[in-house]
Coordinates of C-alpha atoms in Angstrom, one line a residue:
Chain A
M10 CA 118.4 50.2 -15.5
N11 CA 117.7 48.7 -12.1
L12 CA 120.6 49.3 -9.8
D13 CA 119.8 46.3 -7.5
S14 CA 120.3 43.9 -10.4
L15 CA 123.9 45.2 -10.7
Y16 CA 124.8 45.7 -7.0
E17 CA 123.5 42.5 -5.5
E18 CA 123.8 42.3 -1.7
I19 CA 126.6 39.7 -2.0
I20 CA 128.6 42.1 -4.2
L21 CA 128.2 45.0 -1.7
D22 CA 129.2 42.8 1.2
H23 CA 132.4 41.7 -0.5
Y24 CA 133.1 45.3 -1.5
R25 CA 132.7 46.5 2.1
H26 CA 134.5 43.6 3.6
P27 CA 136.9 42.1 1.0
H28 CA 138.2 38.6 1.6
H29 CA 142.0 37.7 1.4
K30 CA 142.9 41.3 0.6
G31 CA 146.6 42.3 1.1
L32 CA 149.7 41.0 -0.6
R33 CA 151.2 37.9 1.1
D34 CA 154.3 35.7 0.9
P35 CA 155.1 33.1 -0.3
F36 CA 154.0 33.4 -3.9
D37 CA 155.1 32.1 -7.3
A38 CA 154.1 34.9 -9.5
E39 CA 152.9 38.5 -9.2
V40 CA 151.1 40.5 -11.9
H41 CA 149.8 44.1 -12.2
H42 CA 146.8 44.7 -14.4
V43 CA 145.1 48.0 -15.2
N44 CA 141.8 49.0 -16.8
P45 CA 143.0 51.8 -19.1
T46 CA 139.6 53.4 -19.5
C47 CA 139.1 54.1 -15.8
G48 CA 142.5 53.6 -14.1
D49 CA 141.4 50.7 -11.9
E50 CA 144.4 48.6 -10.9
V51 CA 145.0 45.2 -9.3
T52 CA 148.3 43.7 -8.1
L53 CA 147.8 40.0 -7.6
R54 CA 149.9 37.1 -6.4
V55 CA 149.4 33.4 -6.9
R56 CA 151.0 30.5 -5.1
V57 CA 150.5 27.2 -6.8
G58 CA 151.1 23.9 -4.9
G59 CA 150.3 20.3 -5.7
S60 CA 152.3 17.7 -7.6
N61 CA 152.1 14.8 -10.0
G62 CA 150.9 17.0 -12.8
Q63 CA 147.9 18.5 -10.8
G64 CA 148.4 21.9 -9.5
V65 CA 146.5 23.4 -6.6
I66 CA 145.8 27.1 -6.1
E67 CA 147.3 27.4 -2.6
D68 CA 147.0 31.1 -2.2
V69 CA 145.7 34.2 -3.9
S70 CA 146.5 37.6 -2.4
Y71 CA 146.0 41.0 -3.9
D72 CA 145.8 44.8 -3.6
T73 CA 143.3 46.8 -5.6
L74 CA 142.2 50.3 -6.5
G75 CA 138.8 50.3 -8.1
C76 CA 135.1 50.4 -8.1
A77 CA 132.7 48.2 -6.1
I78 CA 132.3 45.7 -8.9
S79 CA 136.0 45.2 -9.5
Q80 CA 136.8 45.0 -5.8
A81 CA 134.0 42.6 -5.0
S82 CA 134.8 40.4 -8.0
V83 CA 138.4 39.9 -7.0
S84 CA 137.3 39.0 -3.5
V85 CA 134.8 36.5 -4.6
M86 CA 137.3 35.1 -7.1
A87 CA 139.9 34.6 -4.4
D88 CA 137.3 32.7 -2.3
L89 CA 136.4 30.5 -5.2
V90 CA 139.8 29.5 -6.5
M91 CA 141.8 29.2 -3.3
G92 CA 142.4 25.5 -2.4
K93 CA 141.0 24.3 -5.7
P94 CA 142.8 22.0 -8.1
L95 CA 143.9 24.0 -11.1
D96 CA 141.5 22.4 -13.5
E97 CA 138.5 23.2 -11.3
A98 CA 139.7 26.8 -10.9
T99 CA 140.2 27.1 -14.6
K100 CA 136.7 25.8 -15.1
A101 CA 135.3 28.5 -12.8
Y102 CA 137.3 31.1 -14.8
D103 CA 135.8 29.8 -18.1
E104 CA 132.3 29.8 -16.7
F105 CA 132.7 33.3 -15.3
L106 CA 134.0 34.6 -18.7
S107 CA 131.0 33.0 -20.5
L108 CA 128.7 34.6 -18.0
M109 CA 130.2 38.0 -18.5
Q110 CA 129.8 37.6 -22.3
S111 CA 126.3 36.4 -22.1
K112 CA 124.4 39.8 -22.2
G113 CA 122.2 38.4 -19.4
Q114 CA 121.1 35.4 -21.4
L115 CA 123.0 32.7 -19.5
E116 CA 121.8 30.9 -16.4
P117 CA 125.0 30.6 -14.3
D118 CA 126.0 27.3 -12.8
E119 CA 126.0 27.9 -9.1
G120 CA 127.8 24.6 -8.5
V121 CA 130.8 26.0 -10.3
L122 CA 130.6 29.7 -9.6
E123 CA 129.2 29.8 -6.0
D124 CA 128.9 33.5 -4.9
A125 CA 130.2 34.6 -8.3
V126 CA 126.7 34.0 -9.7
A127 CA 125.8 37.3 -8.1
F128 CA 127.7 39.0 -11.0
A129 CA 125.2 37.7 -13.6
G130 CA 123.5 41.1 -13.7
V131 CA 126.8 42.8 -14.6
S132 CA 126.7 41.2 -18.1
K133 CA 123.7 43.5 -18.8
F134 CA 126.0 46.5 -18.2
P135 CA 128.6 46.4 -21.0
A136 CA 130.6 49.3 -19.5
R137 CA 131.1 47.3 -16.3
I138 CA 132.1 43.9 -17.6
K139 CA 135.8 44.9 -17.7
C140 CA 135.5 45.8 -14.0
A141 CA 134.2 42.4 -13.1
L142 CA 136.9 40.7 -15.2
L143 CA 139.9 42.7 -14.0
G144 CA 140.8 40.4 -11.1
W145 CA 140.0 37.2 -13.0
M146 CA 142.3 38.2 -15.9
A147 CA 145.0 39.0 -13.4
W148 CA 144.6 35.6 -11.7
K149 CA 144.7 33.7 -15.0
D150 CA 147.9 35.6 -16.1
A151 CA 149.6 35.1 -12.7
T152 CA 148.7 31.4 -12.7
A153 CA 150.1 30.9 -16.2
R154 CA 153.3 32.6 -15.1
A155 CA 153.5 30.6 -11.9
L156 CA 153.1 27.4 -13.9
A157 CA 155.7 28.5 -16.4
A158 CA 158.1 29.3 -13.6
R159 CA 157.6 25.8 -12.1
E160 CA 158.6 24.2 -15.4
T161 CA 161.7 26.3 -15.5
P162 CA 164.8 25.2 -13.6
R163 CA 165.2 27.2 -10.4
T164 CA 168.4 28.8 -11.6
N165 CA 166.3 30.8 -14.1
E166 CA 164.1 32.1 -11.4
E167 CA 164.9 35.7 -12.1
T168 CA 163.2 35.5 -15.5
A169 CA 159.9 34.2 -14.0
Chain B
M2 CA 120.3 79.8 -4.3
T3 CA 119.9 82.1 -7.3
F4 CA 120.5 81.4 -10.9
S5 CA 120.6 84.1 -13.6
S6 CA 121.5 83.5 -17.2
P7 CA 121.1 85.8 -20.3
L8 CA 120.0 82.7 -22.2
D9 CA 116.5 81.4 -22.7
V10 CA 117.5 77.8 -22.0
E11 CA 114.0 76.4 -22.5
R12 CA 113.9 77.8 -26.0
I13 CA 117.4 76.5 -26.8
R14 CA 116.6 73.0 -25.5
K15 CA 113.8 72.8 -28.2
D16 CA 116.5 72.8 -30.8
F17 CA 118.1 69.6 -29.5
P18 CA 116.0 66.5 -30.3
V19 CA 118.0 64.2 -28.0
L20 CA 117.1 66.3 -25.0
E21 CA 113.5 65.1 -25.4
R22 CA 114.5 61.5 -24.6
V23 CA 113.0 60.1 -21.4
L24 CA 113.9 57.1 -19.3
P25 CA 111.6 54.0 -19.3
D26 CA 110.0 55.3 -16.2
G27 CA 109.2 58.6 -17.9
S28 CA 111.8 60.7 -16.0
P29 CA 113.8 63.2 -18.2
L30 CA 117.3 62.6 -19.5
V31 CA 119.9 64.9 -17.8
Y32 CA 122.9 65.2 -20.0
L33 CA 125.9 66.5 -18.1
D34 CA 128.6 65.1 -20.3
S35 CA 129.1 67.9 -22.8
A36 CA 132.8 68.2 -22.3
N37 CA 133.0 64.7 -23.6
T38 CA 130.8 65.5 -26.6
S39 CA 128.1 68.0 -27.1
Q40 CA 124.6 67.3 -28.3
K41 CA 123.5 68.5 -31.8
P42 CA 120.8 71.0 -32.7
R43 CA 118.4 70.0 -35.5
Q44 CA 119.9 72.9 -37.6
V45 CA 123.2 70.8 -37.7
I46 CA 121.5 67.5 -38.2
E47 CA 119.4 69.0 -41.1
A48 CA 122.5 70.6 -42.7
I49 CA 124.2 67.2 -42.8
A50 CA 121.1 65.5 -44.2
D51 CA 120.6 68.2 -46.8
Y52 CA 124.2 67.9 -47.9
Y53 CA 124.0 64.1 -48.4
G54 CA 120.4 64.4 -49.8
Q55 CA 121.0 67.2 -52.3
H56 CA 124.6 68.1 -52.9
N57 CA 126.9 65.1 -52.3
A58 CA 130.0 64.9 -54.5
N59 CA 133.7 64.9 -53.9
V60 CA 135.3 68.3 -53.5
A61 CA 137.8 70.2 -55.7
R62 CA 138.1 67.2 -58.1
A63 CA 134.6 67.0 -59.6
M64 CA 133.9 69.5 -62.4
H65 CA 130.2 68.8 -62.5
M66 CA 127.3 70.7 -60.9
L67 CA 127.2 68.6 -57.7
G68 CA 131.0 68.8 -57.4
Q69 CA 130.8 72.6 -57.6
E70 CA 128.1 72.7 -55.0
S71 CA 129.9 70.5 -52.5
T72 CA 133.1 72.4 -53.0
E73 CA 131.3 75.7 -52.3
L74 CA 129.7 74.2 -49.2
F75 CA 133.0 72.8 -48.0
E76 CA 135.0 75.9 -48.6
G77 CA 132.1 78.0 -47.3
A78 CA 132.4 76.1 -44.0
R79 CA 136.1 77.1 -43.9
D80 CA 135.0 80.8 -44.3
K81 CA 132.5 80.5 -41.5
I82 CA 135.0 78.9 -39.1
A83 CA 137.7 81.5 -40.0
A84 CA 135.3 84.3 -39.1
F85 CA 134.2 82.5 -36.0
I86 CA 137.7 82.4 -34.5
G87 CA 138.9 85.7 -35.9
A88 CA 141.4 84.1 -38.3
P89 CA 143.1 86.8 -40.4
S90 CA 142.8 84.5 -43.4
R91 CA 140.7 81.6 -44.5
E92 CA 143.9 79.9 -45.7
E93 CA 144.9 79.5 -42.0
V94 CA 142.1 77.1 -41.3
V95 CA 143.1 73.4 -41.8
F96 CA 140.5 70.7 -41.5
T97 CA 141.6 67.6 -39.6
K98 CA 139.8 64.7 -38.1
N99 CA 139.7 66.0 -34.5
S100 CA 141.9 67.9 -32.0
S101 CA 144.2 64.9 -31.6
E102 CA 145.0 64.8 -35.2
A103 CA 145.5 68.6 -35.3
L104 CA 148.0 68.3 -32.4
N105 CA 149.7 65.3 -33.9
L106 CA 150.0 67.3 -37.2
V107 CA 151.8 70.2 -35.5
A108 CA 154.0 68.0 -33.4
N109 CA 155.1 65.9 -36.5
V110 CA 155.7 68.8 -38.9
L111 CA 157.7 70.6 -36.3
A112 CA 159.8 67.5 -35.8
W113 CA 160.4 67.3 -39.6
A114 CA 160.8 71.1 -40.2
D115 CA 164.0 72.8 -41.2
Q116 CA 165.5 75.4 -38.9
P117 CA 164.6 77.5 -37.1
H118 CA 161.5 75.5 -36.1
G119 CA 162.7 71.8 -36.4
L120 CA 163.2 69.9 -33.2
R121 CA 166.7 68.7 -32.6
P122 CA 168.7 67.1 -29.6
G123 CA 169.0 69.8 -26.9
D124 CA 165.8 71.5 -27.9
E125 CA 163.0 71.6 -25.3
V126 CA 159.2 71.3 -25.7
V127 CA 157.1 72.5 -22.7
I128 CA 153.6 71.3 -21.9
T129 CA 151.7 71.3 -18.7
E130 CA 150.7 68.7 -16.1
M131 CA 147.0 69.3 -16.8
E132 CA 147.1 68.4 -20.5
H133 CA 144.7 65.9 -22.2
H134 CA 146.6 62.8 -23.4
S135 CA 146.3 64.2 -26.9
N136 CA 148.6 67.1 -25.9
I137 CA 151.0 64.9 -24.0
V138 CA 151.5 61.7 -26.1
P139 CA 152.3 63.3 -29.5
W140 CA 155.0 65.5 -27.8
Q141 CA 156.4 62.4 -26.0
M142 CA 156.6 60.6 -29.3
V143 CA 158.3 63.4 -31.3
T144 CA 160.7 64.4 -28.5
Q145 CA 161.7 60.7 -28.1
R146 CA 162.2 60.5 -31.9
T147 CA 164.2 63.8 -32.3
G148 CA 166.2 63.6 -29.1
A149 CA 164.5 66.8 -27.8
T150 CA 163.5 67.0 -24.2
L151 CA 159.9 67.3 -22.9
R152 CA 159.3 69.5 -19.8
W153 CA 156.2 70.7 -18.1
L154 CA 154.6 73.3 -15.9
T155 CA 153.1 71.9 -12.8
V156 CA 149.6 72.5 -11.3
D157 CA 148.9 73.9 -7.8
D158 CA 146.4 72.6 -5.3
E159 CA 143.6 74.8 -6.6
G160 CA 144.1 73.4 -10.1
R161 CA 145.9 76.5 -11.5
L162 CA 149.2 76.5 -13.4
D163 CA 152.2 77.2 -11.2
L164 CA 153.7 80.1 -13.0
S165 CA 156.5 80.7 -10.5
Q166 CA 158.8 78.6 -12.6
L167 CA 157.6 80.0 -15.9
D168 CA 160.9 81.8 -16.7
S169 CA 163.1 78.8 -15.9
I170 CA 160.9 76.1 -17.5
I171 CA 160.5 78.2 -20.7
N172 CA 164.0 79.2 -21.6
E173 CA 166.3 79.8 -24.6
R174 CA 166.3 76.1 -25.3
T175 CA 162.5 76.0 -25.6
K176 CA 161.3 75.5 -29.2
V177 CA 157.6 74.8 -28.5
V178 CA 155.1 75.5 -25.7
S179 CA 151.9 73.6 -26.0
L180 CA 149.2 74.1 -23.5
V181 CA 145.5 73.7 -23.0
H182 CA 143.2 76.8 -22.9
V183 CA 140.5 75.3 -20.7
S184 CA 141.3 72.0 -18.9
N185 CA 138.8 69.2 -19.7
A186 CA 139.6 67.5 -16.3
L187 CA 139.9 70.5 -13.9
G188 CA 137.9 73.2 -15.7
T189 CA 140.8 75.7 -15.3
L190 CA 141.0 78.6 -17.8
N191 CA 144.7 79.1 -18.3
P192 CA 146.4 82.5 -18.9
V193 CA 147.5 81.7 -22.4
E194 CA 148.4 85.3 -23.3
L195 CA 150.9 85.4 -20.4
V196 CA 152.5 82.1 -21.2
A197 CA 152.6 83.0 -24.9
E198 CA 154.4 86.2 -24.1
R199 CA 157.1 84.4 -22.2
A200 CA 157.4 81.8 -25.0
H201 CA 157.7 84.4 -27.7
Q202 CA 160.4 86.2 -25.7
V203 CA 162.6 83.1 -26.1
G204 CA 161.5 82.5 -29.7
A205 CA 159.4 79.5 -29.0
L206 CA 156.2 78.6 -30.9
V207 CA 152.9 78.5 -29.0
V208 CA 150.4 75.7 -29.6
V209 CA 147.0 75.9 -27.8
D210 CA 144.6 73.0 -27.3
A211 CA 141.3 74.9 -27.4
S212 CA 139.0 71.9 -27.5
Q213 CA 137.1 73.0 -24.4
S214 CA 137.4 76.8 -24.9
V215 CA 136.3 77.4 -28.5
P216 CA 132.9 75.7 -27.8
Q217 CA 132.4 77.8 -24.6
L218 CA 134.1 81.2 -25.0
P219 CA 134.5 83.8 -27.6
V220 CA 138.0 82.9 -28.9
D221 CA 139.9 85.3 -31.1
V222 CA 143.0 83.6 -32.4
S223 CA 144.6 86.9 -33.5
R224 CA 144.5 88.1 -29.8
L225 CA 145.3 84.8 -28.0
G226 CA 149.1 85.0 -28.7
A227 CA 149.1 81.5 -30.1
D228 CA 150.9 80.4 -33.3
F229 CA 148.7 77.3 -33.6
V230 CA 145.2 76.5 -32.2
A231 CA 143.5 73.1 -32.2
F232 CA 139.9 72.3 -31.6
T233 CA 137.2 69.8 -32.5
G234 CA 133.8 70.0 -34.0
H235 CA 131.9 67.5 -31.9
K236 CA 132.3 69.5 -28.7
M237 CA 130.7 72.6 -30.3
C238 CA 127.4 71.3 -31.6
G239 CA 129.1 69.9 -34.7
P240 CA 129.5 66.3 -35.9
T241 CA 132.3 63.9 -35.0
G242 CA 135.1 63.4 -37.6
I243 CA 136.0 67.0 -38.1
G244 CA 138.6 69.1 -36.2
V245 CA 140.4 72.3 -37.0
L246 CA 144.0 73.4 -36.8
W247 CA 144.4 77.1 -37.1
G248 CA 148.0 78.3 -37.8
R249 CA 149.7 81.5 -38.7
Y250 CA 149.9 81.6 -42.5
D251 CA 153.6 82.3 -42.8
L252 CA 154.4 79.5 -40.4
L253 CA 152.1 77.0 -42.2
A254 CA 153.7 78.0 -45.5
S255 CA 157.2 77.2 -44.1
L256 CA 156.3 73.8 -42.8
P257 CA 156.4 70.4 -44.6
P258 CA 153.3 68.3 -45.2
F259 CA 151.9 65.9 -42.6
L260 CA 150.2 63.1 -44.6
G261 CA 150.8 62.6 -48.3
G262 CA 148.1 61.9 -50.9
G263 CA 145.5 63.5 -53.1
E264 CA 144.8 67.2 -52.9
M265 CA 147.9 68.1 -50.9
I266 CA 150.1 68.3 -54.0
E267 CA 151.1 70.7 -56.7
V268 CA 152.9 68.5 -59.2
V269 CA 153.6 64.8 -58.8
E270 CA 156.3 63.0 -60.8
M271 CA 157.7 59.5 -60.3
T272 CA 160.9 61.1 -58.9
G273 CA 159.3 63.5 -56.5
S274 CA 156.5 65.9 -55.8
T275 CA 155.9 69.5 -54.9
Y276 CA 153.2 70.5 -52.5
A277 CA 150.1 72.7 -52.4
A278 CA 150.0 75.9 -50.4
P279 CA 148.2 75.8 -47.0
P280 CA 145.6 74.8 -46.0
H281 CA 145.4 72.1 -48.7
R282 CA 149.0 71.0 -48.1
F283 CA 147.8 69.6 -44.8
E284 CA 144.6 68.0 -46.0
A285 CA 145.6 64.8 -47.9
G286 CA 142.8 62.7 -49.3
T287 CA 139.1 63.2 -49.5
P288 CA 138.3 65.4 -46.5
P289 CA 135.4 65.1 -44.1
I290 CA 133.0 67.1 -46.3
A291 CA 129.6 66.6 -44.7
Q292 CA 131.3 67.0 -41.3
A293 CA 132.8 70.4 -42.4
V294 CA 129.3 71.4 -43.6
G295 CA 127.9 70.3 -40.3
L296 CA 130.5 72.3 -38.4
G297 CA 129.7 75.3 -40.5
A298 CA 126.1 75.0 -39.5
A299 CA 127.1 74.6 -35.8
V300 CA 129.2 77.8 -36.0
D301 CA 126.2 79.6 -37.6
Y302 CA 124.0 78.3 -34.7
L303 CA 126.5 79.4 -32.0
S304 CA 127.0 82.7 -33.6
A305 CA 123.3 83.4 -33.8
V306 CA 123.0 82.7 -30.0
G307 CA 126.2 84.7 -29.5
M308 CA 129.3 83.3 -28.0
D309 CA 129.3 86.0 -25.3
V310 CA 125.9 84.8 -24.2
V311 CA 127.0 81.1 -24.4
A312 CA 130.0 82.0 -22.1
A313 CA 127.8 83.9 -19.7
H314 CA 125.4 81.0 -19.4
E315 CA 128.3 78.6 -18.9
H316 CA 129.7 80.8 -16.2
A317 CA 126.3 81.1 -14.5
I318 CA 125.6 77.3 -14.5
T319 CA 129.1 76.5 -13.3
A320 CA 128.8 79.0 -10.4
Y321 CA 125.4 77.5 -9.5
A322 CA 126.8 74.0 -9.6
L323 CA 129.8 74.8 -7.5
E324 CA 127.6 76.5 -4.9
R325 CA 125.2 73.5 -4.8
L326 CA 128.0 70.9 -4.7
A327 CA 129.4 72.7 -1.6
E328 CA 126.2 71.7 0.2
V329 CA 126.8 68.0 -0.2
D330 CA 128.8 66.4 2.6
G331 CA 131.7 64.2 1.5
V332 CA 132.0 65.7 -2.0
R333 CA 135.2 67.4 -3.0
V334 CA 135.8 69.4 -6.2
V335 CA 139.1 68.6 -7.9
G336 CA 140.0 71.9 -9.6
P337 CA 139.2 75.6 -9.1
S338 CA 136.4 75.9 -6.4
T339 CA 135.0 79.1 -7.8
A340 CA 133.7 80.0 -11.2
Q341 CA 136.4 82.7 -11.8
Q342 CA 138.7 81.9 -14.7
R343 CA 137.0 78.6 -15.1
G344 CA 135.2 76.6 -17.7
G345 CA 132.2 74.4 -17.2
A346 CA 133.7 71.0 -16.5
I347 CA 133.6 70.1 -12.8
S348 CA 135.5 67.0 -11.5
L349 CA 134.5 65.7 -8.2
V350 CA 135.2 63.0 -5.7
V351 CA 132.6 61.4 -3.5
E352 CA 134.6 60.2 -0.5
G353 CA 134.4 56.5 -0.1
V354 CA 132.7 55.8 -3.5
H355 CA 134.5 55.0 -6.7
P356 CA 133.6 57.3 -9.7
H357 CA 132.3 54.3 -11.6
D358 CA 129.9 53.5 -8.9
V359 CA 128.9 57.2 -8.6
S360 CA 128.2 57.4 -12.3
Q361 CA 126.3 54.1 -12.3
V362 CA 123.9 55.4 -9.6
L363 CA 123.5 58.7 -11.4
D364 CA 122.8 56.9 -14.7
S365 CA 120.1 54.8 -13.0
R366 CA 118.4 58.2 -12.4
G367 CA 119.0 59.4 -16.0
V368 CA 121.9 61.7 -15.0
A369 CA 124.7 61.2 -17.6
V370 CA 128.2 62.2 -16.3
R371 CA 131.7 60.9 -17.1
A372 CA 133.7 58.8 -14.7
G373 CA 137.4 58.0 -15.2
H374 CA 140.7 59.8 -15.7
H375 CA 139.2 61.9 -18.6
C376 CA 142.3 61.1 -20.8
A377 CA 144.3 63.2 -18.3
R378 CA 145.8 60.6 -16.1
P379 CA 148.8 62.7 -15.0
V380 CA 146.6 65.4 -13.5
C381 CA 144.5 62.8 -11.7
Q382 CA 147.7 61.5 -10.2
R383 CA 148.7 65.0 -9.2
F384 CA 145.6 65.2 -7.1
G385 CA 146.1 61.6 -5.7
V386 CA 143.0 60.1 -7.3
A387 CA 142.9 57.3 -9.9
A388 CA 139.7 58.8 -11.4
T389 CA 137.0 61.4 -10.8
T390 CA 133.4 61.9 -11.7
R391 CA 132.9 64.8 -14.0
A392 CA 129.8 66.9 -14.7
S393 CA 130.0 69.3 -17.6
F394 CA 127.6 71.8 -19.1
Y395 CA 126.7 73.6 -22.3
L396 CA 124.2 76.2 -23.6
Y397 CA 121.3 73.7 -23.2
T398 CA 122.0 72.9 -19.5
A399 CA 119.2 74.0 -17.2
P400 CA 119.7 74.7 -13.4
Q401 CA 117.1 71.9 -12.7
E402 CA 119.6 69.5 -14.2
V403 CA 122.2 70.6 -11.7
D404 CA 119.6 70.0 -9.0
A405 CA 119.1 66.5 -10.4
L406 CA 122.9 65.9 -10.1
I407 CA 122.8 67.1 -6.4
D408 CA 119.9 64.8 -5.6
G409 CA 121.7 62.0 -7.3
L410 CA 124.8 62.5 -5.3
H411 CA 122.8 62.3 -2.1
E412 CA 121.4 59.0 -3.3
V413 CA 125.0 57.8 -4.2
R414 CA 126.0 58.4 -0.5
R415 CA 122.9 56.7 0.8
F416 CA 123.2 53.7 -1.5
F417 CA 126.9 53.0 -0.7
G418 CA 126.3 53.7 3.0
V419 CA 128.7 56.6 3.3
A420 CA 126.1 59.2 4.3
S421 CA 126.4 60.2 7.9

């Protein structure tokens, strides 16, 4: 298997110099996800802003322990979703998930995925798909929790 | 660097069809993941094919010719395995699905047993920090259920058991001591006899997870000091789906069944049942027949080579690998750094590169290793790593394959830009 089709230069760049890394305040939800087969971990925080029914991903911050693919993926994901309206960010998530499940058969939409198209090769390495998805899954979970917390009166904050 | 083994590895390799596989570019496959599962010689593959092709029938229940043949083959495998591990009696060999099931069996029947062996609040079970999850989780489950307490022996920086607290951790409250013979994550060979002696002083039972040792070393259960020994077929040239629990007969005979069903009974009435004698008491349902036959063939194969020769080869290849790994900058071995009192699984860390990425680069060169926590997360945490890369060997491992690993590790460091 050709290594360069997995470790694209963009991926190695993000791995060596991750964007938005480090946990930040303020945030609406924090989650901790692990990959039980390898012990990779991510702690991820999301801050959702916006109003009138349209949320905006104001901030994503994270701390990770993991391989080049998982670290680069969360860095690229943070770049991609930060500042985006919720529906656009969710669309990117859906597109990335489809790409990972495509076994290398899908031509990714660069307009939606931007730098994340570099992960197209990962879908041909079944053992690494979970690595690429770790940060995205954490983001989706954190965002869902942040939205649920917004809909709950502030007095119930401790359950968020 | 010298390498000397009593084994004719090139001749052995011809018995393993999968070792003839090559990569698309024609380079050879280098299989260094035998602690995960071993490859199978054609003698084992043929025995399984011959069983299904010529003798297949259910055992013990079928009165016809094929049923008699399959029963003889299945029970014959039990004889072979009993002889292989020095069991005083064939009735002490219980077939299970794997080591995990064997360890779960022991943990559960001890939890259910009457006194003196049953686990009760206030009793203690002792394991070690270097156990595989299959020798941690079952004991967590039964101690939580029974109200007993789980304790453990810790591991020192060299990957050896810290025995300084042996006499306090194993005390008059200890009912069971369950430990691994050879660690799958560190490679450490534990002094089972010493721990067993202390356990027996306080009247505790000793369970040994021999998943990595029975494949590699001559193991004589009558001299190990254990009351129960668990191991699995697929790590010793046999098929998956078959494991073994050896137990002292008087103990097995005093313990309640694990699973209920066919073959484990004596008389069944609607109001209750009585149970068969060991080993069948612990073998509910149609057993893994072809797998037992395959394991019997594996034991024949290993015996013909000689387990002392297998062990000497394992030692030689491990020593060679440890010496060569010491040459690579930025590579640290997690576990004993010499081949003394050690098995052939070597966990290593390439500084600055995650084990997944190490194994991916090695795989691109045809070198198969395992990356992860090796189902032994607590011991990885003990050494401050989330995961390691593990190379492991067997009787078919050639020194050139260790050389391929070393070359691959240099490439890993170059590829990820950590080479100086």
